[in-house]
Coordinates of C-alpha atoms in Angstrom, one line a residue:
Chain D
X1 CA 76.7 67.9 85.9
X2 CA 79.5 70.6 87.1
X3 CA 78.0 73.7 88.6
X4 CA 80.4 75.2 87.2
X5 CA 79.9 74.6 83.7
X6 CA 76.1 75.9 83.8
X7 CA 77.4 79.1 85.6
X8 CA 80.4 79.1 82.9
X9 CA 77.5 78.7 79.9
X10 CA 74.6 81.6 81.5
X11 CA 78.0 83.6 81.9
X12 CA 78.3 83.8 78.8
X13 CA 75.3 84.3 77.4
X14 CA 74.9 87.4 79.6
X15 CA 78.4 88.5 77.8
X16 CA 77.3 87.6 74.4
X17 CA 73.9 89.4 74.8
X18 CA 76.1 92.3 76.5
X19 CA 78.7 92.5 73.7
X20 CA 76.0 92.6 71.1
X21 CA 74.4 95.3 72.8
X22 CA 77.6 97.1 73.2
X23 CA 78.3 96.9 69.4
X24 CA 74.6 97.9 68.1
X25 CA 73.5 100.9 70.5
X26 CA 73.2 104.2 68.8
X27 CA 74.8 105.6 72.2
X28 CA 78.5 105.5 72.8
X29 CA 78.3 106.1 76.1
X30 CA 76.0 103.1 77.2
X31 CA 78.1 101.1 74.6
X32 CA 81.3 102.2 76.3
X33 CA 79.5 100.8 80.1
X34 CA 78.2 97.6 78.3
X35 CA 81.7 96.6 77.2
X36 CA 82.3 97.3 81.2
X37 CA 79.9 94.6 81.8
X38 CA 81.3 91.8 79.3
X39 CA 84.4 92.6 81.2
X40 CA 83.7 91.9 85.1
X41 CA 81.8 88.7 83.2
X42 CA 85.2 87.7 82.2
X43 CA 86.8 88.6 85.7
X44 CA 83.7 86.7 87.3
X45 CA 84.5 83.7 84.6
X46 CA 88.1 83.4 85.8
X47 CA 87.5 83.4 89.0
X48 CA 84.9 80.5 88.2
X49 CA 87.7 78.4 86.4
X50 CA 89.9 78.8 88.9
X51 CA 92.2 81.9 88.1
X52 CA 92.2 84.4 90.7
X53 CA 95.5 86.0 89.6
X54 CA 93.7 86.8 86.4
X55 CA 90.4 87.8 87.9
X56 CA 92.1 89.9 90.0
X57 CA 94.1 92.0 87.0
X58 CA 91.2 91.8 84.9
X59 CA 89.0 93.9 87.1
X60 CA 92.1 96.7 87.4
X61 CA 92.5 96.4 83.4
X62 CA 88.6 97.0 83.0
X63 CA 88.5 99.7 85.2
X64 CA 91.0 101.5 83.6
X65 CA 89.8 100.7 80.3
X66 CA 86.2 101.7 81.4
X67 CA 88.5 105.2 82.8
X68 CA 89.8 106.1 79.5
X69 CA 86.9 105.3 77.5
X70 CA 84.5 106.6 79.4
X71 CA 86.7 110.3 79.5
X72 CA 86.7 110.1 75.5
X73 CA 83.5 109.8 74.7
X74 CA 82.0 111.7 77.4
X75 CA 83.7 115.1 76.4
X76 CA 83.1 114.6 73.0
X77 CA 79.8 114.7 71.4
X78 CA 79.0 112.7 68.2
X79 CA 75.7 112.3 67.4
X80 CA 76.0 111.9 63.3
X81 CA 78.5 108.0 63.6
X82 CA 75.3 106.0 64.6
X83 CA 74.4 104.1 61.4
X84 CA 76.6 100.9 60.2
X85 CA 77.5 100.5 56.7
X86 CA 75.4 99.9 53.7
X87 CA 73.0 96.9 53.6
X88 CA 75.0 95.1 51.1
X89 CA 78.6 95.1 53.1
X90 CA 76.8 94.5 56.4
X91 CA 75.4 91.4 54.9
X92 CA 78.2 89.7 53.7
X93 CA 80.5 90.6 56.7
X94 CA 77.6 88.7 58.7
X95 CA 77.3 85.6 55.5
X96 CA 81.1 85.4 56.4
X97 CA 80.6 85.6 60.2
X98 CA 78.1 82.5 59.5
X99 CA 80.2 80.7 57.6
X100 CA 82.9 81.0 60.2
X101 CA 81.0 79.8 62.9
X102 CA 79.6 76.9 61.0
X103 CA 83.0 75.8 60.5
X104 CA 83.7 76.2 63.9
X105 CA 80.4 74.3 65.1
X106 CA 81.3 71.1 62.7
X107 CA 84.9 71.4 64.0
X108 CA 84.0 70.5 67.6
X109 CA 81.0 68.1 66.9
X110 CA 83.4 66.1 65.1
X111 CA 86.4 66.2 67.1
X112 CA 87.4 62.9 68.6
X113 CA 86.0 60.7 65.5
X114 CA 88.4 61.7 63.1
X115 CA 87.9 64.9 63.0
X116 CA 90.8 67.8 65.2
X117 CA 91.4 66.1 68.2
X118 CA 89.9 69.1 70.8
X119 CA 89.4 67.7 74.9
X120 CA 86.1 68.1 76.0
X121 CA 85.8 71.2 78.5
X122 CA 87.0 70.1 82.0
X123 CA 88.9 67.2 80.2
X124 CA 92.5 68.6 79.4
X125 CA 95.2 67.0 78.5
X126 CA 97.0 66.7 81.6
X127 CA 94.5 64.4 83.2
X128 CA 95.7 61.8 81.3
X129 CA 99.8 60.3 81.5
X130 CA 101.5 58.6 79.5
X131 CA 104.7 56.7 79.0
X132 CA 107.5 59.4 80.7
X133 CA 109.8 58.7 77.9
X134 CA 107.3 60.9 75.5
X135 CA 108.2 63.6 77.5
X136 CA 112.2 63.7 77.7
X137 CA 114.4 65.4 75.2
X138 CA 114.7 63.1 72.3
X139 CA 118.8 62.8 73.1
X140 CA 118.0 61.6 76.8
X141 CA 116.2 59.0 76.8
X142 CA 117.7 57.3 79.8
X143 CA 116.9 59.9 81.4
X144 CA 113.3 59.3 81.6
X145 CA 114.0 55.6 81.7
X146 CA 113.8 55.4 85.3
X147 CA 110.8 57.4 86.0
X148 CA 106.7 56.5 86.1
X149 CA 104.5 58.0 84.1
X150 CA 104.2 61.7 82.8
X151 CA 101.5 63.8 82.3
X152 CA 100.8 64.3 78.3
X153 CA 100.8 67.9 78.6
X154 CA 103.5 70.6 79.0
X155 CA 101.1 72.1 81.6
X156 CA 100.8 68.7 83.6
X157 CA 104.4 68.8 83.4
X158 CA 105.1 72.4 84.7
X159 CA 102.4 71.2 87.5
X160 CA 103.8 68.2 88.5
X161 CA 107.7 69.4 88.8
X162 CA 107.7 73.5 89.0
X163 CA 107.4 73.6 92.8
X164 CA 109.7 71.1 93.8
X165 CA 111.9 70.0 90.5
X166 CA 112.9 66.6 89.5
X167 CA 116.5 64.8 89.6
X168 CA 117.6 66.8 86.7
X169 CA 115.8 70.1 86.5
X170 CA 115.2 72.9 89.2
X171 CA 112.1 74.0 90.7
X172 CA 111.0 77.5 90.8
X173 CA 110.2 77.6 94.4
X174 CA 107.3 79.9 94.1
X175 CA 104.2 78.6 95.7
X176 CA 102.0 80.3 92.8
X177 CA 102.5 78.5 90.3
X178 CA 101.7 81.4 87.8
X179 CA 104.1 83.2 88.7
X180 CA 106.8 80.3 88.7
X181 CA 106.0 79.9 85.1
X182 CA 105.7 83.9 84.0
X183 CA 109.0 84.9 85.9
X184 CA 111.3 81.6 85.8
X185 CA 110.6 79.0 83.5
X186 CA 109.3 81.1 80.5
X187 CA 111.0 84.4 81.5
X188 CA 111.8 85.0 77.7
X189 CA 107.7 85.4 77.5
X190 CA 107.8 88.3 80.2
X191 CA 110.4 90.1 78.5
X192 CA 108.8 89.7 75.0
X193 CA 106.0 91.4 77.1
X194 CA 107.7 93.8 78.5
X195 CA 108.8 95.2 74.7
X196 CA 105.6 95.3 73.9
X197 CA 103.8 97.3 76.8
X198 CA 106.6 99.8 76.2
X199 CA 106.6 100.0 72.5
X200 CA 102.8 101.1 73.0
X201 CA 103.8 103.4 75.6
X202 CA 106.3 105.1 73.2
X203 CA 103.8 104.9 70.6
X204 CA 100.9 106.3 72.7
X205 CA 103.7 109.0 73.3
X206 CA 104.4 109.8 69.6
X207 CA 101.0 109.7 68.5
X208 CA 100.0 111.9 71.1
X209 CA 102.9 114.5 70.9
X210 CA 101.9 118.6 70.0
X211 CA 104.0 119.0 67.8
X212 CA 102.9 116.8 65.3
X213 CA 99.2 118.5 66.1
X214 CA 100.7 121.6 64.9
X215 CA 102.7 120.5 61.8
X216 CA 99.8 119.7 59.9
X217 CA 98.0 122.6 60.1
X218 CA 101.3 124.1 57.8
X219 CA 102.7 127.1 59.6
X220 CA 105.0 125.6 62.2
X221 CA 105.7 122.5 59.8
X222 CA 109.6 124.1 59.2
X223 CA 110.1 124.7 62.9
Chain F
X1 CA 78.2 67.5 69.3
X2 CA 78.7 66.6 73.0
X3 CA 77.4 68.8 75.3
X4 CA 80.8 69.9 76.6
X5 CA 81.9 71.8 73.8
X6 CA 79.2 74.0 74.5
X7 CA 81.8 76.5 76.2
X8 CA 84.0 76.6 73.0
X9 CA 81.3 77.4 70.6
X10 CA 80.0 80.1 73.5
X11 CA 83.5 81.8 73.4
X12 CA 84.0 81.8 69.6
X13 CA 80.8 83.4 69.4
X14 CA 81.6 86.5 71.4
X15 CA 85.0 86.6 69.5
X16 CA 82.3 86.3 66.5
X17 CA 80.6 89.3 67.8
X18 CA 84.1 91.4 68.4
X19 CA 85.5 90.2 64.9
X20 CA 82.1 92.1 63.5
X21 CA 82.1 95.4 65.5
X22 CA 85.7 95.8 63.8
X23 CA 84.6 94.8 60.2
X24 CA 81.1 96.2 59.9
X25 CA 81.3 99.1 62.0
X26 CA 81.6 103.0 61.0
X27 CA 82.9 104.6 64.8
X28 CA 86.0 104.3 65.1
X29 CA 85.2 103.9 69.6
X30 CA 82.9 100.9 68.6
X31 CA 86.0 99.7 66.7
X32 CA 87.6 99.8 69.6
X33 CA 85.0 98.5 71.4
X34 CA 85.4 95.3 69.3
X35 CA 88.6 95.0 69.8
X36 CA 88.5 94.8 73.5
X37 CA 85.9 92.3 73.1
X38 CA 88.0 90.3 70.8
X39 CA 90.4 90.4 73.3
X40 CA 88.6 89.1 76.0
X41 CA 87.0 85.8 73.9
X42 CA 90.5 84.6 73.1
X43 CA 91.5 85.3 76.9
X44 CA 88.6 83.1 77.9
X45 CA 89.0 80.6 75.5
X46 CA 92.3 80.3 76.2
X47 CA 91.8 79.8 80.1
X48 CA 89.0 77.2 79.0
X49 CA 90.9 74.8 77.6
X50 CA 93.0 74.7 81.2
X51 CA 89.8 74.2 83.5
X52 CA 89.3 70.5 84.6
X53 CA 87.3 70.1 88.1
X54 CA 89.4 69.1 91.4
X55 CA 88.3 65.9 93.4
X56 CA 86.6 68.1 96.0
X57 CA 84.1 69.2 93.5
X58 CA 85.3 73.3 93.4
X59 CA 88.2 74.4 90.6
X60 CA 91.4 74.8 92.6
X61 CA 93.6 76.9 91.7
X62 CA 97.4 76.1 91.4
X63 CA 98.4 78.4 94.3
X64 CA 100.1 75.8 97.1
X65 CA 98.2 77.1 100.4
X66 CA 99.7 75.0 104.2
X67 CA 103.0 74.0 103.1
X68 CA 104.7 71.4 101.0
X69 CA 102.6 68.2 102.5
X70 CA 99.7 69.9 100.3
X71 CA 101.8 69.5 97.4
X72 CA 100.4 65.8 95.8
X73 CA 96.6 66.9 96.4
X74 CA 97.5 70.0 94.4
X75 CA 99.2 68.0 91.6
X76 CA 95.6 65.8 91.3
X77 CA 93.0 68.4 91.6
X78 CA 94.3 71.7 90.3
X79 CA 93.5 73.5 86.9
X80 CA 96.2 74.0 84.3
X81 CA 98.6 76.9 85.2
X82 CA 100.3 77.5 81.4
X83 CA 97.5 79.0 80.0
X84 CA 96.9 81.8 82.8
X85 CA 100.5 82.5 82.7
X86 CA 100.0 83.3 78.9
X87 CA 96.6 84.9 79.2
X88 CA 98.4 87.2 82.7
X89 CA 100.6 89.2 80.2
X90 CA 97.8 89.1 77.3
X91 CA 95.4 91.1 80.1
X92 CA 98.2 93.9 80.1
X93 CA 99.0 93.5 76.4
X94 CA 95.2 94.2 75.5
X95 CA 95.5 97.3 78.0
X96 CA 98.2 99.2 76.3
X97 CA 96.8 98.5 73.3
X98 CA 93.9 99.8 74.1
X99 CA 94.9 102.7 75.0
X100 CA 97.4 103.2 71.9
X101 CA 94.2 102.9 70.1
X102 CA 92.6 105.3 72.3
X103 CA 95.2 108.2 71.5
X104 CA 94.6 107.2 67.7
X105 CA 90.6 107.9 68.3
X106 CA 91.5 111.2 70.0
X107 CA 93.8 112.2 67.4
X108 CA 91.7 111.1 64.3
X109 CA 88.4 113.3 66.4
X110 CA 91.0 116.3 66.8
X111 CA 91.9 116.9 62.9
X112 CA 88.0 115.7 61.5
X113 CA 85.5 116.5 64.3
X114 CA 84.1 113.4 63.9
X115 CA 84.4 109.2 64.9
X116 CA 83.0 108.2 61.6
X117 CA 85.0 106.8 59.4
X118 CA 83.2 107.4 56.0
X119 CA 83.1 111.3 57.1
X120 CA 86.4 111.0 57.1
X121 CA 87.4 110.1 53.9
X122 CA 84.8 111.8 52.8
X123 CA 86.2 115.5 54.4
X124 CA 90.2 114.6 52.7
X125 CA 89.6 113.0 49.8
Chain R
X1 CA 90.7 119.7 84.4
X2 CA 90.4 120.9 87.9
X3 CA 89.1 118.4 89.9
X4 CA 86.5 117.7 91.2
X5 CA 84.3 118.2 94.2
X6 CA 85.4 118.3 97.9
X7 CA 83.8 115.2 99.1
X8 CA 85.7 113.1 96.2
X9 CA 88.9 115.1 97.1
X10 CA 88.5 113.9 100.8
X11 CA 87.4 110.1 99.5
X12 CA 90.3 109.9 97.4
X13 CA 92.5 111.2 100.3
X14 CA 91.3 108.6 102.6
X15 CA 91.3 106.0 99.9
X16 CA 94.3 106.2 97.9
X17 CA 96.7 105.3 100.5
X18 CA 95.0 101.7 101.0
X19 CA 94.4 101.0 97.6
X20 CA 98.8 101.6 97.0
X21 CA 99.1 99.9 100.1
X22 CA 97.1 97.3 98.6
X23 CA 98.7 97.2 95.4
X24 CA 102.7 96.5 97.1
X25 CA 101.1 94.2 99.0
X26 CA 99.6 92.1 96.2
X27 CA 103.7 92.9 94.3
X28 CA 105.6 91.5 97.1
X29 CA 103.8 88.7 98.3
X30 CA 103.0 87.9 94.5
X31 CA 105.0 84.5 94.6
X32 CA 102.9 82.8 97.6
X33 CA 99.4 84.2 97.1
X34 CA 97.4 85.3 93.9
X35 CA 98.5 88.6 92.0
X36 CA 101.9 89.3 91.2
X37 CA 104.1 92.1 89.4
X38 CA 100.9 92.4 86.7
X39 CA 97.8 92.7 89.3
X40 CA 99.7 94.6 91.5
X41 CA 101.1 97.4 88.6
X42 CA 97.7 97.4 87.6
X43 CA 96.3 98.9 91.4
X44 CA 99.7 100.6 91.8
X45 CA 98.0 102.8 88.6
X46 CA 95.0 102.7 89.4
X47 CA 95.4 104.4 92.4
X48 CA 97.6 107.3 90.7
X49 CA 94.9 107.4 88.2
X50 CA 92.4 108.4 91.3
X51 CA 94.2 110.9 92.2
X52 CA 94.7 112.5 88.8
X53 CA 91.2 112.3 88.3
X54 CA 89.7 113.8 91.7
X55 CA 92.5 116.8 92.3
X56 CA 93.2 117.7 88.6
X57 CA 96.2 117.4 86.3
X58 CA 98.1 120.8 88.3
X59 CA 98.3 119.2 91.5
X60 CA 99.4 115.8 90.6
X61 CA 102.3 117.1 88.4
X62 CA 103.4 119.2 91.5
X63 CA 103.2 116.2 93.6
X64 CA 104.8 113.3 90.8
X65 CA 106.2 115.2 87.7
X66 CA 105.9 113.2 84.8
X67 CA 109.7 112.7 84.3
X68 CA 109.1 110.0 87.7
X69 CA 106.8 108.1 85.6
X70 CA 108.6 108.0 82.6
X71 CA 112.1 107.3 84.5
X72 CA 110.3 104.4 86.7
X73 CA 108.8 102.9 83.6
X74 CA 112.6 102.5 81.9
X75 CA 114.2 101.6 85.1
X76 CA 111.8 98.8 85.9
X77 CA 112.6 97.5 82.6
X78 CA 116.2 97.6 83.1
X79 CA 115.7 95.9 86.8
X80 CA 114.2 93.1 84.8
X81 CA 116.7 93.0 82.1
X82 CA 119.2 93.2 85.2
X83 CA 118.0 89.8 87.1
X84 CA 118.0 87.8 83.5
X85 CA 121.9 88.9 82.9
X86 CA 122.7 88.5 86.6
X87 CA 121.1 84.7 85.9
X88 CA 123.2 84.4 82.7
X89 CA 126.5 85.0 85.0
X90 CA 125.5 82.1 87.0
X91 CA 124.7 80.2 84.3
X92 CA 121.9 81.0 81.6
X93 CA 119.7 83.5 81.0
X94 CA 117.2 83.6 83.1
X95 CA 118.3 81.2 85.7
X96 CA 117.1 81.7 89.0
X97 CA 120.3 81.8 90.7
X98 CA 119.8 82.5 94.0
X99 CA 118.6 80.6 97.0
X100 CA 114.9 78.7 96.8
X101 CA 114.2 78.5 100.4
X102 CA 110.6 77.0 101.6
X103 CA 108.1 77.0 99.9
X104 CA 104.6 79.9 100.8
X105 CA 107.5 81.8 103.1
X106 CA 107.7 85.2 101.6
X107 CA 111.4 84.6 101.4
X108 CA 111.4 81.9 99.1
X109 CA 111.7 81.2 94.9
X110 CA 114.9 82.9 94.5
X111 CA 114.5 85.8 92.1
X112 CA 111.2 85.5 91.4
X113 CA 110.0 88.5 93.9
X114 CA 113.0 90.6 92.9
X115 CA 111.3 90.2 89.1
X116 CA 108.2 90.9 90.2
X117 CA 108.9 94.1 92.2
X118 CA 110.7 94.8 88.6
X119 CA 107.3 93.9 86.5
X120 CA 105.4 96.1 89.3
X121 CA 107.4 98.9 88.8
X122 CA 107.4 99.1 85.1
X123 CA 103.5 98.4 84.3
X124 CA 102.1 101.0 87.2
X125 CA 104.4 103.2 85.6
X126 CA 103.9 102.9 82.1
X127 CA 100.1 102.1 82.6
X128 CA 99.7 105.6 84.5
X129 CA 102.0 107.1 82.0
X130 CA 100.1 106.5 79.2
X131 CA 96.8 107.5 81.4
X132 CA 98.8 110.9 81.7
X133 CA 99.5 111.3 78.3
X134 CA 96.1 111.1 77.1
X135 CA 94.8 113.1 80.2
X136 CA 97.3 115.7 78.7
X137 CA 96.1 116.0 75.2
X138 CA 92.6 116.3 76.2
X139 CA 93.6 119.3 77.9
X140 CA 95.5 121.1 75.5
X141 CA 93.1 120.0 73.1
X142 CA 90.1 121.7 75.0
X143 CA 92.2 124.6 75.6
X144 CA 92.8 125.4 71.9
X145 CA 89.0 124.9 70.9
X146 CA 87.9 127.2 74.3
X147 CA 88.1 130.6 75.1
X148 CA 91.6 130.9 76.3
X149 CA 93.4 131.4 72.7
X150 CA 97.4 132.2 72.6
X151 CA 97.4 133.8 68.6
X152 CA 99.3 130.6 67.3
X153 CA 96.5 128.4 68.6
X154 CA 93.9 130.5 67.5
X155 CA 95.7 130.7 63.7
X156 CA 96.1 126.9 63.7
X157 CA 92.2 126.6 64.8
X158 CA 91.7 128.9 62.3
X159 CA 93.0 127.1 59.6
X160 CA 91.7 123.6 60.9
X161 CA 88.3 124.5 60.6

C-alpha cells in the first residue's frame, strides 16, 4: 500500500481529533492553539501530496492567523461564552451533521457501480487518455485529428502542454507549473482573487474605522 | 466501500466538524474558529482529488527541476497541478477573511463586552 | 503597545532582514522553484508583522507610515491590472506577450515573474495592512477603557456602559 496514504489517513485523524478539541474546550486560548495544530497538519498534508507551494503559504497563513487570534483573545477576557446551546438545538444540528455524512459515506461506497462516478484516491483522472478528439473545441476537430491520445482531464491537459505548448497553443514557459496556471492560463482566476483580498481589506478598513465606534454611542452621530 | 475513499470521508469529516462549530456554537471566536477549519477541509479535499503516486514511489510535484530533457518523466509521474493552483489563491482568500471576521469579533466585544452571542441579543433587544 | 523586551527587540533585529530577504527570494524566483507571488507576500508580511509586534506600533509607523502600505497594496493591483492590458495590446487579455526563453532560467516565462512581483506586492501589503488595522483598534480601544481618558472618550465610555 502507498505510504503515503496511511500517513495521509493518521494525518488526519490527528486533525479531526484536533479540530474537535478546538471546537469543545471551555478555553479560547488553547482552542485558538489547537486550530494552530489542524493547520501545520494541513501544511504537513500538502507537502505529503505533493504541493510544496501550498505547504509553504499555508504555514505563513497559519502563523498569521495563529498572530491575530491569539492577540484577540489573549487581551480579552471572557469567562461567561463557555456553554453551547440548548440540548434540543445541539441535537438536531448534530441528527443533521449525521445525516450529512451518511449521505456522504453511501455516496463514495457506491461510486463506480452506478452510483457518482468519484476516482479512487491516487487514481485521478488524468492517468487515464482518451481519444484527443474529446479534448479539442467542438468547431476544430481536425485539429486534434492528427494527434495521439489526450489525457481525460483539464489538469492532464494543462500537464502535458503548459511547459512547452502544442502546434496551436502557447506554453507558459514557467517551470512551476503552478504558477503557469495561476498567472497565465487562468489569469482571470488571479484577478478575481485579487478583488476579493482587497474588498476584505476595505472592509476590515470600514468595519474597523473610529468614527463609526463613536456614532453610536449618539453625541458625535451629526459630526 | 473500497478502502481508498477513506481519505474523502476523513476530509468531509473535519469539514463536518467546522460546519458544526459555526451552527452549534455560542462564541463568536469558536465561530471563527470553525470557519477556518471549514476552510482547510475543502482546501484538502480539493488537493486530494489531484494526488496520484509517481513511478518512483514518492508524490512529485509538477515543478520541472534539470532542464527540459526532464520534461516526459514529469508528464508520467507528477500530481495534478489545477487544483493547487485553485487551492494557492483559496489559502490567501481564507486569510483575509479571516481577518475581516476578526475585526467583526473585535467590534461586536467592543459595543457588548462579551463573545457570546445569546448575551448579545439578550443586552439590545 | 510598546514592545517588548530587549532580547526580542535584538532577535527581531537580527531576524527580520533574512526572513524579507527570504520572502523576495521565494517572489522572484517563484516561476522556477516552489512559492510564488502568494508564499512570498505571505513572508514579505510576516516579517513586517515581527517587527510591529516586538518594537511597538510608534516605532514602526515612524519607520513605514501606513499610507506605504495602503499605497503599495493599490499599486500592486494596478501592476497586475497593467501586465493583463499590456497583453490585451498584443493580442488578448492576459496573453503573455513577451519572450518565453528556457525553461528553470530565472529569465524565462515571459510575464509571469513581472505578475508575480505584482501579486507579491499587493498581498504583503494588504496582509500587513489589515494586521495594522486591527493592531490599531486594539489600541485605541484599550486606551478609551484605561486610565488615559480625553473627556469625549470618557463621555462615550460613559454612555456605553
Amino acid at each position: 500500500m502507498d505510504p503515503v496514504f496511511i500517513l495521509m489517513v493518521a494525518l488526519f485523524v490527528f486533525m479531526i481529533i484536533g479540530s474537535l478539541i478546538a471546537v469543545e474546550t471551555r478555553d479560547l486560548l488553547s482552542s485558538v492553539i489547537c486550530l494552530g495544530a489542524v493547520g501545520f497538519g494541513t501544511s504537513v498534508a500538502f507537502l505529503l501530496l505533493g504541493a510544496p507551494d501550498l505547504a509553504i503559504t499555508q504555514v505563513v497563513v497559519e502563523i498569521l492567523v495563529l498572530v491575530v487570534l491569539v492577540r484577540v483573545v489573549i487581551t480579552r477576557r471572557d469567562e461567561t461564552a463557555a456553554t453551547g446551546r440548548g440540548t434540543l438545538a445541539t441535537g438536531s444540528v448534530l441528527l443533521v451533521m449525521g445525516v450529512l455524512v451518511a449521505v456522504v459515506f453511501w455516496m463514495l461506497a457506491s461510486s463506480g457501480a452506478g452510483g457518482l462516478q468519484v476516482r479512487p484516491f491516487g487514481d485521478p483522472l488524468m492517468n487515464h487518455e482518451g481519444p484527443a478528439s474529446a479534448m479539442a473545441p467542438a468547431d476544430q476537430p481536425q485539429l486534434a485529428a492528427g494527434q495521439a491520445a489526450e489525457p481525460q482531464s483539464i489538469g492532464g491537459a494543462y500537464l502535458k502542454h503548459g511547459l512547452l505548448g502544442t502546434a496551436v497553443s502557447h506554453g507558459t514557459g514557467a517551470a512551476n507549473y503552478v504558477m503557469g496556471i495561476v498567472l497565465d492560463s487562468r489569469g482571470y482566476d488571479t484577478l478575481g482573487e485579487a478583488t476579493v483580498i482587497f474588498t476584505a481589506i476595505i472592509g476590515t478598513y470600514a468595519v474597523l474605522r473610529r468614527i463609526g465606534r463613536q456614532s453610536h454611542a449618539g453625541h458625535v452621530a451629526d459630526r | 466501500m473500497t478502502l481508498a475513499m477513506l481519505p474523502y470521508l476523513l476530509a468531509f469529516l473535519l469539514l463536518v466538524v467546522g460546519l458544526y462549530a459555526v451552527v452549534a456554537k455560542r462564541n463568536v471566536i469558536k465561530i471563527i474558529v470553525g470557519l477556518a477549519i471549514l476552510d482547510y477541509a475543502v482546501n484538502l479535499l480539493l488537493v486530494l482529488v489531484g494526488y496520484r503516486p509517481s513511478p518512483s514511489g514518492s508524490p512529485m510535484a509538477p515543478i520541472l527541476t534539470g532542464g527540459v530533457a526532464h520534461e516526459p518523466a514529469l508528464v508520467a509521474g507528477a500530481v495534478d497541478p489545477l487544483p493547487q493552483a485553485l487551492v494557492l489563491t483559496s489559502i490567501v482568500i481564507g486569510l483575509s477573511v479571516t481577518a475581516l471576521v476578526v475585526g467583526l469579533a473585535i467590534r461586536l466585544y467592543e459595543k457588548y463586552g462579551t463573545f457570546d452571542t445569546e448575551r448579545m441579543r439578550n443586552l439590545r433587544g | 503597545m510598546q514592545g517588548m523586551s530587549l532580547i526580542v527587540k535584538n532577535t527581531t533585529r537580527l531576524v527580520a532582514g533574512f526572513i524579507a530577504l527570504f520572502g523576495i527570494y521565494i517572489v522572484l524566483y517563484g516561476h522556477v522553484s516552489p512559492g510564488g507571488g502568494f508564499a512570498g507576500g505571505c513572508i514579505l508580511a510576516g516579517a513586517l508583522v515581527l517587527i510591529v509586534l516586538a518594537f511597538g506600533e510608534e516605532y514602526s509607523r515612524r519607520v513605514l507610515p501606513h499610507g506605504i502600505a495602503k499605497t503599495s497594496d493599490c499599486l500592486g493591483a494596478l501592476a497586475f491590472l497593467l501586465v493583463a492590458i499590456a497583453g490585451y495590446m498584443a493580442g488578448g487579455f492576459f496573453v503573455n506577450f513577451l519572450d518565453r526563453g528556457e525553461a528553470c532560467t530565472l529569465f524565462s516565462a515571459g510575464t509571469v515573474p513581472i505578475s508575480n512581483l505584482a501579486i507579491g506586492v499587493k498581498v504583503g501589503a494588504g496582509l500587513f495592512s489589515v494586521f495594522l488595522a486591527l493592531a490599531m483598534f486594539r489600541r485605541s480601544g484599550e486606551r478609551g477603557a484605561g486610565g488615559l481618558l480625553s473627556p469625549r472618550s470618557a463621555a462615550h465610555n460613559g454612555d456605553e456602559s
